[in-house]
Short mmCIF file of C-alpha atoms in Angstrom, two decimals:
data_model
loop_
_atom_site.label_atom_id
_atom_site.label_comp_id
_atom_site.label_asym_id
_atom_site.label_seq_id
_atom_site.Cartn_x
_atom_site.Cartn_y
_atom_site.Cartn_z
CA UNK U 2 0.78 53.17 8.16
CA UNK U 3 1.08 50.37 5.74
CA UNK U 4 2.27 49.91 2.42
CA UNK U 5 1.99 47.39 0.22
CA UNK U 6 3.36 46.32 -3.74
CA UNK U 7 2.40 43.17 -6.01
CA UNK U 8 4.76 42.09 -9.17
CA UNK U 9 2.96 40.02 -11.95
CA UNK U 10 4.85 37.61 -13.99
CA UNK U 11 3.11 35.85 -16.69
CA UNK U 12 0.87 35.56 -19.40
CA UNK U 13 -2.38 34.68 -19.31
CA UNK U 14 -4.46 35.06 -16.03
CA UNK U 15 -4.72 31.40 -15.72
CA UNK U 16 -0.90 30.45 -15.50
CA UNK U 17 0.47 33.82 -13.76
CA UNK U 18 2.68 34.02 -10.83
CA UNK U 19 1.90 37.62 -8.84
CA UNK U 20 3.80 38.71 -5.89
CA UNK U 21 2.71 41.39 -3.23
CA UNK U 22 4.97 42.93 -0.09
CA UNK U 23 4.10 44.64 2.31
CA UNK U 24 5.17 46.20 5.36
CA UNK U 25 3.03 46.97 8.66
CA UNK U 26 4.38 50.42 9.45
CA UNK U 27 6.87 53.29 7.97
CA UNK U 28 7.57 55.09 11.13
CA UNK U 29 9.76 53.48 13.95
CA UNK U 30 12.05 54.23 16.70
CA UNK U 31 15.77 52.96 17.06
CA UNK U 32 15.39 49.08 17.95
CA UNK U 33 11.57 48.82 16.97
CA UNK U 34 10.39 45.49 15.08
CA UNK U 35 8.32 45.95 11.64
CA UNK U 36 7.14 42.82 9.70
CA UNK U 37 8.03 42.32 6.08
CA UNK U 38 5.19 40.28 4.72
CA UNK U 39 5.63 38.40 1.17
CA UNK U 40 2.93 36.50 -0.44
CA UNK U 41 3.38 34.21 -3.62
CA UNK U 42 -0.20 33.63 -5.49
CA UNK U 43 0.98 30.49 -7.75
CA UNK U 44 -0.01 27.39 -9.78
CA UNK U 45 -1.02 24.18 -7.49
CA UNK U 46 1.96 22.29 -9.47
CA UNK U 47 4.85 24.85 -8.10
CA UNK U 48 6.63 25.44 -5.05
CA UNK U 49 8.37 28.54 -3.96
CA UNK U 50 11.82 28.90 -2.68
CA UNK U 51 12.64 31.30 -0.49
CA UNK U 52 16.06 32.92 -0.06
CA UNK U 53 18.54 30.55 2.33
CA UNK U 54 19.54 33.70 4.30
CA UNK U 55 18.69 37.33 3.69
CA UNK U 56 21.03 40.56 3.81
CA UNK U 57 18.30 43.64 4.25
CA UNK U 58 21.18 46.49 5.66
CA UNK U 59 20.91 48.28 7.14
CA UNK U 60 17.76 46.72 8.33
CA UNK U 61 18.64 43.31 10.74
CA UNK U 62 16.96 40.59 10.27
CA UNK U 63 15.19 38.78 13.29
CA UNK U 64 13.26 36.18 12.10
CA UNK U 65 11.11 34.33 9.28
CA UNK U 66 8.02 32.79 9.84
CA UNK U 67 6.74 30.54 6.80
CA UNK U 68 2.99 29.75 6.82
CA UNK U 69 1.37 26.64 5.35
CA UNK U 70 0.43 26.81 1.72
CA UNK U 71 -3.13 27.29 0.84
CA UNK U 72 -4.60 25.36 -2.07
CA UNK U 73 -7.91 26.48 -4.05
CA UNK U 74 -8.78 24.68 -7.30
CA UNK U 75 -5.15 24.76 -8.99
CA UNK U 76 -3.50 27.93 -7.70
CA UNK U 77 -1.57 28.07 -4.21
CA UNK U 78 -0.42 31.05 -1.97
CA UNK U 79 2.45 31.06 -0.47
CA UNK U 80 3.19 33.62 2.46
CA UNK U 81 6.53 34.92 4.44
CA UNK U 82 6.38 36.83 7.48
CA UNK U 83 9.87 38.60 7.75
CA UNK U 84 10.65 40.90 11.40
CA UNK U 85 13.04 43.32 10.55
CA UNK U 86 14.55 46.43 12.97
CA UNK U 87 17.41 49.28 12.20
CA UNK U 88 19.75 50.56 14.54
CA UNK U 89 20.50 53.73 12.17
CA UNK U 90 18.39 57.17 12.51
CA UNK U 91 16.97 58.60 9.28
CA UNK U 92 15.37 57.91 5.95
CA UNK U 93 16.17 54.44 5.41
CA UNK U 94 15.24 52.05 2.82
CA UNK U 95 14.13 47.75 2.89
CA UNK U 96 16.06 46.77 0.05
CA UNK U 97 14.85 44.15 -2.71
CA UNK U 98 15.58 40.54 -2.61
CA UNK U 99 14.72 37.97 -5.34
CA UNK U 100 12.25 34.88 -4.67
CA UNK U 101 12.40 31.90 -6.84
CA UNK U 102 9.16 29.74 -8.06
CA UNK U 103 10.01 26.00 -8.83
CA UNK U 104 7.68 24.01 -11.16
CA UNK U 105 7.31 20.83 -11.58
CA UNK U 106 9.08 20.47 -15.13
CA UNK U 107 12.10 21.96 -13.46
CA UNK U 108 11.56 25.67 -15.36
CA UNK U 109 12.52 28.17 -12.65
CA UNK U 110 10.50 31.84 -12.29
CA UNK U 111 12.46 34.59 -10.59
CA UNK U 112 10.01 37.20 -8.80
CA UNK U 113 11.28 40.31 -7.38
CA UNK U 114 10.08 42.09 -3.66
CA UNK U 115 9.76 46.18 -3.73
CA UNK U 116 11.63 48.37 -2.15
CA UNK U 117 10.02 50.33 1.11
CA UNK U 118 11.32 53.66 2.44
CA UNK U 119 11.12 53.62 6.81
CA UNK U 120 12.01 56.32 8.57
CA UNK U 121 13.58 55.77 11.85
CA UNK U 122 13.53 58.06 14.65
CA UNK U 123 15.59 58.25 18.07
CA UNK U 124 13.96 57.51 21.04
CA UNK U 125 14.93 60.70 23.00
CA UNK U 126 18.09 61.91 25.50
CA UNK U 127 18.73 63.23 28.73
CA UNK U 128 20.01 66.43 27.46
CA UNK U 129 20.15 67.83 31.83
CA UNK U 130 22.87 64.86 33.31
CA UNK U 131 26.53 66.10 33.01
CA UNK U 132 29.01 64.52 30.85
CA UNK U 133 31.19 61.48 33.05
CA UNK U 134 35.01 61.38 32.67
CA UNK U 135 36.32 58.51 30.54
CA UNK U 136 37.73 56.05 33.09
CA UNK U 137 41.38 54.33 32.03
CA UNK U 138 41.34 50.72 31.29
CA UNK U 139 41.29 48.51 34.76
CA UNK U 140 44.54 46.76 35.29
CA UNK U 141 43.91 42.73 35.62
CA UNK U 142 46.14 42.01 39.06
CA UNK U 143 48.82 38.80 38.53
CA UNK U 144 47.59 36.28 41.43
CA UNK U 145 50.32 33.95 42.87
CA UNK U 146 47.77 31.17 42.96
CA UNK U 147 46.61 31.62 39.46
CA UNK U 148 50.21 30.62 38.36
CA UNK U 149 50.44 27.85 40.09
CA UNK U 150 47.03 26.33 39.02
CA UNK U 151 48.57 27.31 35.15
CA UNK U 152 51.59 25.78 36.17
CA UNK U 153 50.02 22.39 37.54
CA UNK U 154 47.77 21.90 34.05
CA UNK U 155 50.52 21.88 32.31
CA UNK U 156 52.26 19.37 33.87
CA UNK U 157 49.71 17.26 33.95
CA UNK U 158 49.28 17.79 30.23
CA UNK U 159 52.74 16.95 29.80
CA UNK U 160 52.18 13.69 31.87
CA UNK U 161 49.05 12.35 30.14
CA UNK U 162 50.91 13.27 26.50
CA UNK U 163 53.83 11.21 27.72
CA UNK U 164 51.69 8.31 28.87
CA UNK U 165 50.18 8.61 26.05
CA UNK U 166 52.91 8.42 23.68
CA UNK U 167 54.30 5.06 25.97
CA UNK U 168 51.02 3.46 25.37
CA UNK U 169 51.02 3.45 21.95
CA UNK U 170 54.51 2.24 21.61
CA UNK U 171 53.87 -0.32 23.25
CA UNK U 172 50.96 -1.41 21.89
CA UNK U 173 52.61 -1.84 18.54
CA UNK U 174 51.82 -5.27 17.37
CA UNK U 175 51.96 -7.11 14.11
CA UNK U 176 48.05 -6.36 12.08
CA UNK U 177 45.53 -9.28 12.88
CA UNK U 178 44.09 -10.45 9.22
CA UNK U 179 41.53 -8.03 7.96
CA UNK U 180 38.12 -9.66 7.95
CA UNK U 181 36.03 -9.18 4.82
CA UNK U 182 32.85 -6.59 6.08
CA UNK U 183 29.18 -7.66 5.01
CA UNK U 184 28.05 -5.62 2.27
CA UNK U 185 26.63 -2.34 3.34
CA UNK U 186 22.57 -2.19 3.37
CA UNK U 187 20.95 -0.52 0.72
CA UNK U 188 20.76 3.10 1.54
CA UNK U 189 16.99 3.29 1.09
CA UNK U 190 16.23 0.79 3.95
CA UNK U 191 18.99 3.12 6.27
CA UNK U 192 17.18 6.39 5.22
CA UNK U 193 13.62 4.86 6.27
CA UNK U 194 14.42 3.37 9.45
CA UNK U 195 16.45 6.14 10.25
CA UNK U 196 13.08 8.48 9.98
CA UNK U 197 10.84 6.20 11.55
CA UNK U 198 13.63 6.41 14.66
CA UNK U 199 12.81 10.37 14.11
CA UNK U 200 9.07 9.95 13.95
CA UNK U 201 9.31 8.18 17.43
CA UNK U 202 11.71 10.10 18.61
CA UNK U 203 10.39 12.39 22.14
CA UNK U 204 12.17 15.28 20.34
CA UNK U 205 8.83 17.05 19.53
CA UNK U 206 7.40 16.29 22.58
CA UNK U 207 9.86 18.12 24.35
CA UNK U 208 9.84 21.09 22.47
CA UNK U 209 13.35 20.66 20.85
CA UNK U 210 12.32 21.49 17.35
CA UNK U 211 15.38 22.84 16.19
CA UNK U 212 17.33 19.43 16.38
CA UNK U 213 13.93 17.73 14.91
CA UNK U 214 14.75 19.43 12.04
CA UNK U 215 18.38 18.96 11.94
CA UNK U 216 18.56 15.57 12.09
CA UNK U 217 15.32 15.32 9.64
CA UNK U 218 17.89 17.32 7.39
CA UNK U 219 20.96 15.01 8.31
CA UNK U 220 19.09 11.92 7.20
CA UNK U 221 18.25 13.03 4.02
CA UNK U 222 21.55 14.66 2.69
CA UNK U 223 23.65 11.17 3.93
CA UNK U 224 20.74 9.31 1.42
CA UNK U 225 21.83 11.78 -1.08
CA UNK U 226 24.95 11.01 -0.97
CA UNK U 227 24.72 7.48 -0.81
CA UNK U 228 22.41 6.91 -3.40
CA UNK U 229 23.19 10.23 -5.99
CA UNK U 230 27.04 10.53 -5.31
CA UNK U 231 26.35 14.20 -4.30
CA UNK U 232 28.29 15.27 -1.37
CA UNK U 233 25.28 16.98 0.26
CA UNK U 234 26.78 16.86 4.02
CA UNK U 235 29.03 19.88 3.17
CA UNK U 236 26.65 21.66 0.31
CA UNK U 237 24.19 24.41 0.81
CA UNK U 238 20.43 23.65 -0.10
CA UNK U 239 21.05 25.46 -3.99
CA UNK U 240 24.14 23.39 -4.07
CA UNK U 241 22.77 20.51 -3.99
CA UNK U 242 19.73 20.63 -6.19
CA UNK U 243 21.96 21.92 -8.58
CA UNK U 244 24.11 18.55 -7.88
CA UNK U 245 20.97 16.57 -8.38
CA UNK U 246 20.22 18.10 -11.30
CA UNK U 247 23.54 17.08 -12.95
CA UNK U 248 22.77 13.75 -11.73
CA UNK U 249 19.54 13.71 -13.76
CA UNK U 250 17.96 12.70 -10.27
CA UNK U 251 13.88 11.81 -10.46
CA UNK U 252 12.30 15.83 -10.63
CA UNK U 253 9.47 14.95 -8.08
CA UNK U 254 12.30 13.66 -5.92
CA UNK U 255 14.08 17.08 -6.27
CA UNK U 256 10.78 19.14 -5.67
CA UNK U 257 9.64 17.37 -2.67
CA UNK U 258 13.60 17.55 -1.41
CA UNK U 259 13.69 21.01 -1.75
CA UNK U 260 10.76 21.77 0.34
CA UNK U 261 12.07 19.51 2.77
CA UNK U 262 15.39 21.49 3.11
CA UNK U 263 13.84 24.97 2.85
CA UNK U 264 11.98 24.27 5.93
CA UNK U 265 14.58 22.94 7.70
CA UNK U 266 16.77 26.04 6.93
CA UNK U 267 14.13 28.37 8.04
CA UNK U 268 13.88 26.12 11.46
CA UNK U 269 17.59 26.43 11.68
CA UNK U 270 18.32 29.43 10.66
CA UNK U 271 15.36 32.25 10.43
CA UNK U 272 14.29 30.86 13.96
CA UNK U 273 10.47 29.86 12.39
CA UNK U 274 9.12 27.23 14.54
CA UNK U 275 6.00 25.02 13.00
CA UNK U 276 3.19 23.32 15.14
CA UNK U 277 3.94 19.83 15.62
CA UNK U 278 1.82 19.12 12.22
CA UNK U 279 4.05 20.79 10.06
CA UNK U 280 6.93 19.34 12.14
CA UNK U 281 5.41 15.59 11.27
CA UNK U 282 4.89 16.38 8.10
CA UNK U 283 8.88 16.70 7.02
CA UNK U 284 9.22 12.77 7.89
CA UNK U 285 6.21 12.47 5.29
CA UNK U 286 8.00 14.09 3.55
CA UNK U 287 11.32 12.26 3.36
CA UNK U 288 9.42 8.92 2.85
CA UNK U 289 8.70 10.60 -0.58
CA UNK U 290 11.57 11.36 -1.39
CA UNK U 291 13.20 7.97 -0.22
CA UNK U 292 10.69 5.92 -2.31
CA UNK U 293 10.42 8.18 -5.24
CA UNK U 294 14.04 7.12 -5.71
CA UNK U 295 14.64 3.68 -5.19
CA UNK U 296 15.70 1.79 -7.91
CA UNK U 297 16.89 4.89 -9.74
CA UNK U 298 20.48 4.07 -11.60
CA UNK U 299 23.10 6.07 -12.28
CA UNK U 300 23.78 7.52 -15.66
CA UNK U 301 27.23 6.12 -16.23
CA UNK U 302 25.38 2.64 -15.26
CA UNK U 303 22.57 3.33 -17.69
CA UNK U 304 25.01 3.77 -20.46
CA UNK U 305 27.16 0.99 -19.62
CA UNK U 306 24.56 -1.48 -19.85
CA UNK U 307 24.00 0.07 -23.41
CA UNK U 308 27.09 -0.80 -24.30
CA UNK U 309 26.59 -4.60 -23.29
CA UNK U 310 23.75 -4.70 -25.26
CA UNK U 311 25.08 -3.52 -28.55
CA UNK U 312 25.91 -5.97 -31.43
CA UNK U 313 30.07 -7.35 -31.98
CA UNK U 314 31.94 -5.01 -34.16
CA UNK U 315 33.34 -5.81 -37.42
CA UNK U 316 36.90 -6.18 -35.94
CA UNK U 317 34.94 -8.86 -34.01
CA UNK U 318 33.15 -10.76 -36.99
CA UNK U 319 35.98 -10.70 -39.06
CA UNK U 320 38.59 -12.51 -36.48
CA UNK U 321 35.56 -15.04 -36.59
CA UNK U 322 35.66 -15.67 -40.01
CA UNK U 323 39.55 -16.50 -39.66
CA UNK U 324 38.95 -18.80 -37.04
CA UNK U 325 36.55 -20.63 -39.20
CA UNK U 326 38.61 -21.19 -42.27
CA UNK U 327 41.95 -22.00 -40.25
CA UNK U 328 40.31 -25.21 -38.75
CA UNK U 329 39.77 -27.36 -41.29
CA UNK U 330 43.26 -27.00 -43.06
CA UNK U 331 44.36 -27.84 -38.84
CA UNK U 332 41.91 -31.01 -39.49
CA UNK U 333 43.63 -32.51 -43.12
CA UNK U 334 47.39 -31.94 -41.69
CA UNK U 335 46.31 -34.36 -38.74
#
């Protein structure tokens, strides 16, 4: 049995966002998978975010598949394939969990998943086989030879921290002159070469598509970083949009970053694996985002060189004016 419910948001039928979940089956035993499937119908200009990690007790979830996006005309569908399972007999219930919608003007949409009662049911017992006696904990026997291997590590951890220390004492010696450093390369040329590495990179080829995506998601927050002063190496994915967003970073550069992160979270995280398309596509991706943001400037710098460009004061004019009628009476005394 499947059941299925749909949310519209929106005005007209034109601009509308709809959502529809549905779930393959309301009957399962104990351990048995169901699929939670979410679909986003949505204007071509938008992108959906899905939910960084998802807490469905006393349903478990197993995994997240995202699908590509289809595109007809200027709407888009977006779909979510969730596998969920319970562990707890009865009437149970999928709860709700919010899904965001991103346009392209920055205006966010919140959409809303329905709730789906599943009933679970055990899987059967041997009601005939007798009841066993509850054995006492085993006692863990003290070998002679195990103490002496103990023993003889640490001693030799002694040793090495003792060498150790020598070394160093000795190697005290008066600081050699520091040497001035080039000047660090500009952090767009770093992030590009550092994804055409990726791109070449046998990762792909050899299946690993997990650490693809990790260090796809690596290169991109140390750009951040560099180039928007957002500490994105220790942020979640809504922490740092919402960095970038006080940095009055470029909007297409956010949108395209976001995708970029959501699918490395789901690769990381929800266990989704894409083809190798989708897989090539995030370095695509990250040239975007690299390019879309070079030569942006910081906002204190913007205002700064406002500054510089306004007019001298009054304070300013009138210690010019002093100047100018103080020289001649200099002139007659010579």
């Amino acid at each position: 049995m499947c059941l299925a419910a749909s949310v519209v948001i929106g005005g007209p039928v034109e601009g509308q966002s709809r959502l529809r979940s549905e779930v393959d089956t309301t009957l399962i035993t104990v351990g048995d998978r169901i699929t939670l499937t979410v679909e986003v119908e949505h204007g071509a200009d938008a992108s959906v975010v899905w939910p960084d990690s998802l807490d469905l007790s006393p349903f478990e979830v197993l995994g997240a598949r995202l699908r590509s996006t289809t595109t007809e005309g200027d709407r888009a569908t977006s779909v979510a394939d969730f596998s969920l399972t319970a562990f707890e007999l009865g009437a149970l219930e999928v709860p709700s969990f919010e899904v965001e919608l991103l346009r392209a003007d920055g205006e966010r949409e919140v959409l809303r998943t329905d709730r789906f009662g599943i009933e679970v049911s055990s899987v059967g017992a041997d009601e005939t086989g007798d009841i066993r006696e509850i054995r006492g904990p085993l006692a863990i026997p003290i070998s002679p030879v195990r103490v002496a291997v103990w023993a003889l590590l640490l001693m030799a951890l002694g040793a090495a921290l003792w060498a150790a220390l020598r070394r160093w004492r000795d190697s005290r010696v008066p600081a050699a002159p520091v040497e001035l450093a080039p000047p660090p390369r500009p952090a767009h040329e770093v992030a590009l070469e550092a994804l055409e590495r990726l791109a070449a990179s046998p990762l792909l080829e050899r299946g690993e598509v997990k650490e693809f995506h990790i260090e796809a998601s690596e290169i991109l927050r140390r750009y951040v970083e560099a180039v928007f002063l957002v500490p994105a190496l220790e942020m979640t994915t809504g922490e740092i949009m919402d960095g970038l967003e006080r940095a009055e970073a470029p909007g297409e550069a956010r949108l395209r970053l976001r995708r970029l992160l959501d699918q490395c979270d789901l690769v990381k995280f929800a266990k989704v694996r894409p083809d190798a398309d989708g897989s090539g596509a995030v370095v695509d991706l990250g040239r975007e985002i690299v390019e879309l943001s070079i030569g942006w400037v910081p906002r204190d710098a913007r205002a700064a060189d406002v500054g510089l460009e306004q007019p001298a004061g009054p304070a300013v004019e009138d210690e010019r004016e002093r100047t100018a009628v103080v020289a001649p009476s200099g002139e007659g005394e010579a």
